[in-house]
Coordinates of C-alpha atoms and ligand atoms in Angstrom, one line a residue:
M1 CA 8.5 -19.8 -10.0
T2 CA 9.3 -16.3 -11.0
Q3 CA 8.5 -13.3 -8.9
D4 CA 5.8 -12.3 -11.4
E5 CA 4.2 -15.7 -11.2
L6 CA 4.2 -15.4 -7.4
K7 CA 2.5 -12.0 -7.7
A8 CA -0.1 -13.4 -10.1
A9 CA -0.8 -16.3 -7.7
V10 CA -1.4 -14.0 -4.7
A11 CA -3.6 -11.8 -6.8
Q12 CA -5.7 -14.8 -7.7
A13 CA -5.9 -15.8 -4.1
A14 CA -7.1 -12.3 -3.2
I15 CA -9.8 -12.6 -5.8
E16 CA -10.9 -15.8 -4.2
Y17 CA -10.9 -14.1 -0.8
V18 CA -13.0 -11.2 -2.1
L19 CA -15.5 -13.6 -3.8
A20 CA -15.9 -15.5 -0.5
E21 CA -16.0 -12.6 1.9
V22 CA -17.3 -9.5 0.2
P23 CA -21.0 -9.2 -0.6
Q24 CA -22.2 -8.7 -4.1
G25 CA -22.8 -5.0 -5.0
A26 CA -20.1 -3.8 -2.6
L27 CA -17.2 -1.5 -3.5
I28 CA -13.6 -2.8 -3.5
G29 CA -10.6 -0.7 -2.4
V30 CA -7.7 -1.2 -4.8
G31 CA -4.1 -0.5 -4.2
T32 CA -1.2 0.4 -6.4
G33 CA 1.8 -1.4 -7.9
S34 CA 2.6 -4.4 -10.0
T35 CA 1.0 -6.9 -7.6
A36 CA -2.1 -4.8 -7.3
N37 CA -2.1 -4.6 -11.2
Y38 CA -2.4 -8.4 -11.3
F39 CA -5.4 -8.1 -8.9
I40 CA -7.1 -5.5 -11.1
D41 CA -6.7 -7.6 -14.2
A42 CA -8.1 -10.6 -12.4
L43 CA -11.0 -8.5 -10.9
A44 CA -12.1 -7.5 -14.4
A45 CA -13.6 -11.0 -14.9
H46 CA -15.9 -10.4 -11.8
K47 CA -16.7 -6.7 -12.4
D48 CA -20.5 -7.3 -12.8
R49 CA -20.7 -8.7 -9.3
Y50 CA -19.5 -5.5 -7.6
R51 CA -20.6 -1.9 -7.7
G52 CA -17.1 -0.7 -8.5
A53 CA -13.9 0.3 -6.9
V54 CA -12.1 3.0 -4.9
A55 CA -8.6 3.6 -6.3
S56 CA -5.5 4.5 -4.3
S57 CA -3.8 6.3 -7.2
E58 CA -4.3 7.8 -10.6
A59 CA -2.5 4.9 -12.2
T60 CA -4.9 2.4 -10.5
R61 CA -7.9 4.5 -11.4
Q62 CA -6.8 4.4 -15.1
R63 CA -6.2 0.7 -15.1
L64 CA -9.6 0.0 -13.4
E65 CA -11.4 2.2 -15.9
Q66 CA -9.6 0.5 -18.9
H67 CA -11.2 -2.7 -17.7
G68 CA -14.7 -1.0 -17.5
I69 CA -14.7 -1.1 -13.7
A70 CA -16.5 2.0 -12.2
V71 CA -14.3 4.1 -9.9
F72 CA -15.8 6.0 -7.0
D73 CA -14.4 9.0 -5.2
L74 CA -13.7 8.1 -1.6
N75 CA -15.8 11.0 -0.4
E76 CA -18.9 9.4 -1.9
V77 CA -18.3 6.2 0.1
S78 CA -19.1 5.5 3.8
E79 CA -18.4 1.7 3.8
L80 CA -15.5 -0.2 2.2
P81 CA -15.5 -3.8 3.2
V82 CA -12.0 -4.6 1.9
Y83 CA -8.8 -3.0 0.6
V84 CA -6.4 -5.1 -1.4
D85 CA -2.8 -3.8 -1.9
G86 CA 0.8 -4.9 -2.1
A87 CA 3.7 -3.9 0.2
D88 CA 7.5 -3.3 -0.1
E89 CA 8.2 -5.0 3.2
I90 CA 6.0 -6.8 5.8
D91 CA 6.9 -8.1 9.2
A92 CA 5.4 -10.8 11.4
G93 CA 3.0 -8.3 13.0
L94 CA 1.7 -7.5 9.5
H95 CA 3.2 -4.0 9.8
M96 CA 4.4 -2.8 6.4
I97 CA 6.6 -0.4 4.5
K98 CA 4.6 0.9 1.5
G99 CA 5.1 3.7 -1.0
G100 CA 7.7 2.2 -3.4
G101 CA 5.3 3.3 -6.1
G102 CA 4.8 6.7 -4.5
A103 CA 1.1 6.3 -3.7
L104 CA 1.5 6.0 0.1
T105 CA -0.8 8.8 1.1
R106 CA -3.8 7.8 -0.8
E107 CA -3.1 4.1 0.1
K108 CA -3.1 5.0 3.8
I109 CA -6.3 7.0 3.4
V110 CA -8.2 4.1 1.6
A111 CA -6.7 1.6 4.2
A112 CA -8.1 3.8 7.0
V113 CA -11.6 3.6 5.6
A114 CA -11.5 -0.1 4.8
R115 CA -12.8 -2.7 7.3
T116 CA -10.3 -5.3 6.2
F117 CA -6.8 -4.7 4.7
V118 CA -5.6 -7.7 2.6
C119 CA -1.9 -7.5 1.8
I120 CA -0.8 -9.4 -1.3
A121 CA 2.9 -10.0 -1.5
D122 CA 5.5 -12.4 -2.8
A123 CA 7.8 -14.0 -0.4
S124 CA 10.7 -11.5 -1.0
K125 CA 8.7 -8.9 0.9
Q126 CA 8.6 -10.8 4.2
V127 CA 11.2 -9.5 6.7
E128 CA 12.0 -9.9 10.3
V129 CA 12.9 -6.2 10.8
M130 CA 11.8 -3.6 8.4
G131 CA 14.1 -0.9 7.0
R132 CA 16.2 -2.5 4.3
F133 CA 13.7 -1.1 1.8
P134 CA 14.1 2.7 2.1
L135 CA 11.1 4.3 3.9
P136 CA 9.2 6.7 1.6
V137 CA 8.1 10.0 3.2
E138 CA 5.8 12.3 1.3
V139 CA 6.7 15.9 2.0
I140 CA 5.3 19.4 1.1
P141 CA 8.0 20.7 -1.4
M142 CA 8.9 23.8 0.6
A143 CA 9.5 21.7 3.7
R144 CA 11.7 19.2 2.0
E145 CA 15.1 20.2 3.4
Y146 CA 13.8 20.8 6.9
V147 CA 12.2 17.4 6.9
A148 CA 15.4 15.8 5.6
R149 CA 17.4 17.3 8.4
E150 CA 14.9 16.0 11.0
L151 CA 14.9 12.5 9.4
S152 CA 18.7 12.5 9.6
Q153 CA 18.4 13.2 13.3
L154 CA 16.4 10.0 13.6
G155 CA 19.3 8.1 12.2
G156 CA 18.2 7.7 8.5
K157 CA 19.7 9.0 5.3
P158 CA 17.0 10.7 3.3
V159 CA 17.4 10.8 -0.5
L160 CA 15.0 12.8 -2.7
R161 CA 13.2 10.7 -5.3
A162 CA 14.4 12.5 -8.3
G163 CA 12.0 13.6 -10.9
F164 CA 9.0 12.2 -9.0
I165 CA 5.9 14.1 -8.1
T166 CA 3.0 12.4 -6.2
D167 CA -0.6 12.4 -7.3
N168 CA -1.0 15.1 -4.6
G169 CA 1.7 17.4 -6.1
N170 CA 4.3 16.6 -3.4
Q171 CA 7.8 15.1 -3.3
I172 CA 9.2 11.9 -1.7
L173 CA 12.2 11.4 0.5
D174 CA 13.3 7.8 0.6
V175 CA 15.0 7.2 4.0
H176 CA 17.8 4.7 3.9
G177 CA 19.6 2.9 6.7
L178 CA 16.7 2.6 9.2
Q179 CA 16.4 -0.5 11.4
I180 CA 12.7 -0.3 12.3
T181 CA 12.4 -2.2 15.6
A182 CA 9.5 -0.1 16.9
P183 CA 7.3 0.6 13.8
K184 CA 4.3 2.2 15.5
A185 CA 6.5 4.7 17.5
L186 CA 8.5 5.6 14.4
E187 CA 5.4 6.1 12.3
E188 CA 4.0 8.5 14.9
R189 CA 7.3 10.3 15.4
I190 CA 7.8 10.9 11.6
N191 CA 4.1 12.1 11.3
Q192 CA 4.9 14.8 13.8
I193 CA 7.5 16.5 11.7
V194 CA 6.0 19.6 10.2
G195 CA 5.8 19.4 6.4
V196 CA 5.4 15.6 6.4
V197 CA 2.2 14.5 4.6
T198 CA 2.5 10.8 5.3
N199 CA 5.2 8.2 5.9
G200 CA 5.2 4.8 4.3
L201 CA 5.0 2.9 7.6
F202 CA 1.7 1.1 8.0
A203 CA 2.0 0.0 11.6
L204 CA -0.8 1.9 13.4
R205 CA -3.1 0.4 10.7
P206 CA -1.4 -2.8 9.7
A207 CA -2.8 -5.4 7.3
D208 CA -5.5 -7.7 8.7
V209 CA -4.7 -10.6 6.3
L210 CA -1.5 -11.4 4.4
L211 CA -1.6 -13.6 1.3
L212 CA 2.0 -14.5 0.8
G213 CA 3.1 -16.0 -2.5
T214 CA 5.8 -18.7 -2.0
P215 CA 7.2 -21.4 -4.3
Q216 CA 5.2 -23.9 -2.2
G217 CA 1.9 -22.0 -2.7
V218 CA 0.0 -19.1 -1.3
Q219 CA 0.2 -18.9 2.5
R220 CA -2.4 -17.0 4.5
F221 CA -1.6 -15.1 7.8
P222 CA -3.0 -15.3 10.3
G223 CA -3.4 -18.9 9.4
Ligands
5RP301 C1 2.9 1.6 -4.0 C2 3.0 0.6 -3.0 C3 3.1 -0.8 -3.5 O1 2.1 -1.6 -2.9 C4 4.4 -1.4 -3.2 O2 5.4 -0.5 -3.7 C5 4.6 -2.8 -3.8 O3 4.7 -2.7 -5.1 P1 4.8 -4.0 -6.1 O4 3.6 -4.8 -5.9 O5 5.0 -3.4 -7.4 O6 6.0 -4.8 -5.6 O7 3.1 0.8 -1.8 O8 2.9 2.9 -3.5

């Protein structure tokens, strides 16, 4: 199976999860990226069953609206039963690196509100120790060089994502060369650097469910 076929399979498994677990008329939190796009396209067939969606990025908002799915501002929402999103890396504790698509801050906000975070990922995203995928850190532009120096002190090699501005008007430093053996502590430590908006570690709020696309079929964690 190709990676795209694995992504489509986990997206379909997430639809089945949502149909089974999320009551009719609820809102669905929707992530960003190519795997999330498969989920959005599959969700379109069930759009009349749900009130609408909360989007984690402008790109996702546009794709949902193109399918005729109503998109709600998170500030109008007090309850979000589920958030479905991809990941760049995920470990056995369901801690993740996210932000390859640059939407990490809004993704983390929507994930914070959601009762259940369902991560959809192909098998290439599963790792023992995170850090081979460079850790995205969203920074206020005027703080960029200061934050980069602080990240270097933590042992990483920050590289500015050239020509990229987030939906929030900020920049991203991709931090190479980290071996993330204590993801919660590192997430907290990076958050404390002044000028950091968010970092792409999702360890303090990990996924609750992982649907992993493998050539042998979709596996669910915890089992
Ligand atoms: C976007 C993300 C994505 O979930 C992550 O990059 C995975 O993307 P894809 O499904 O395209 O592999 O965090 O900010």
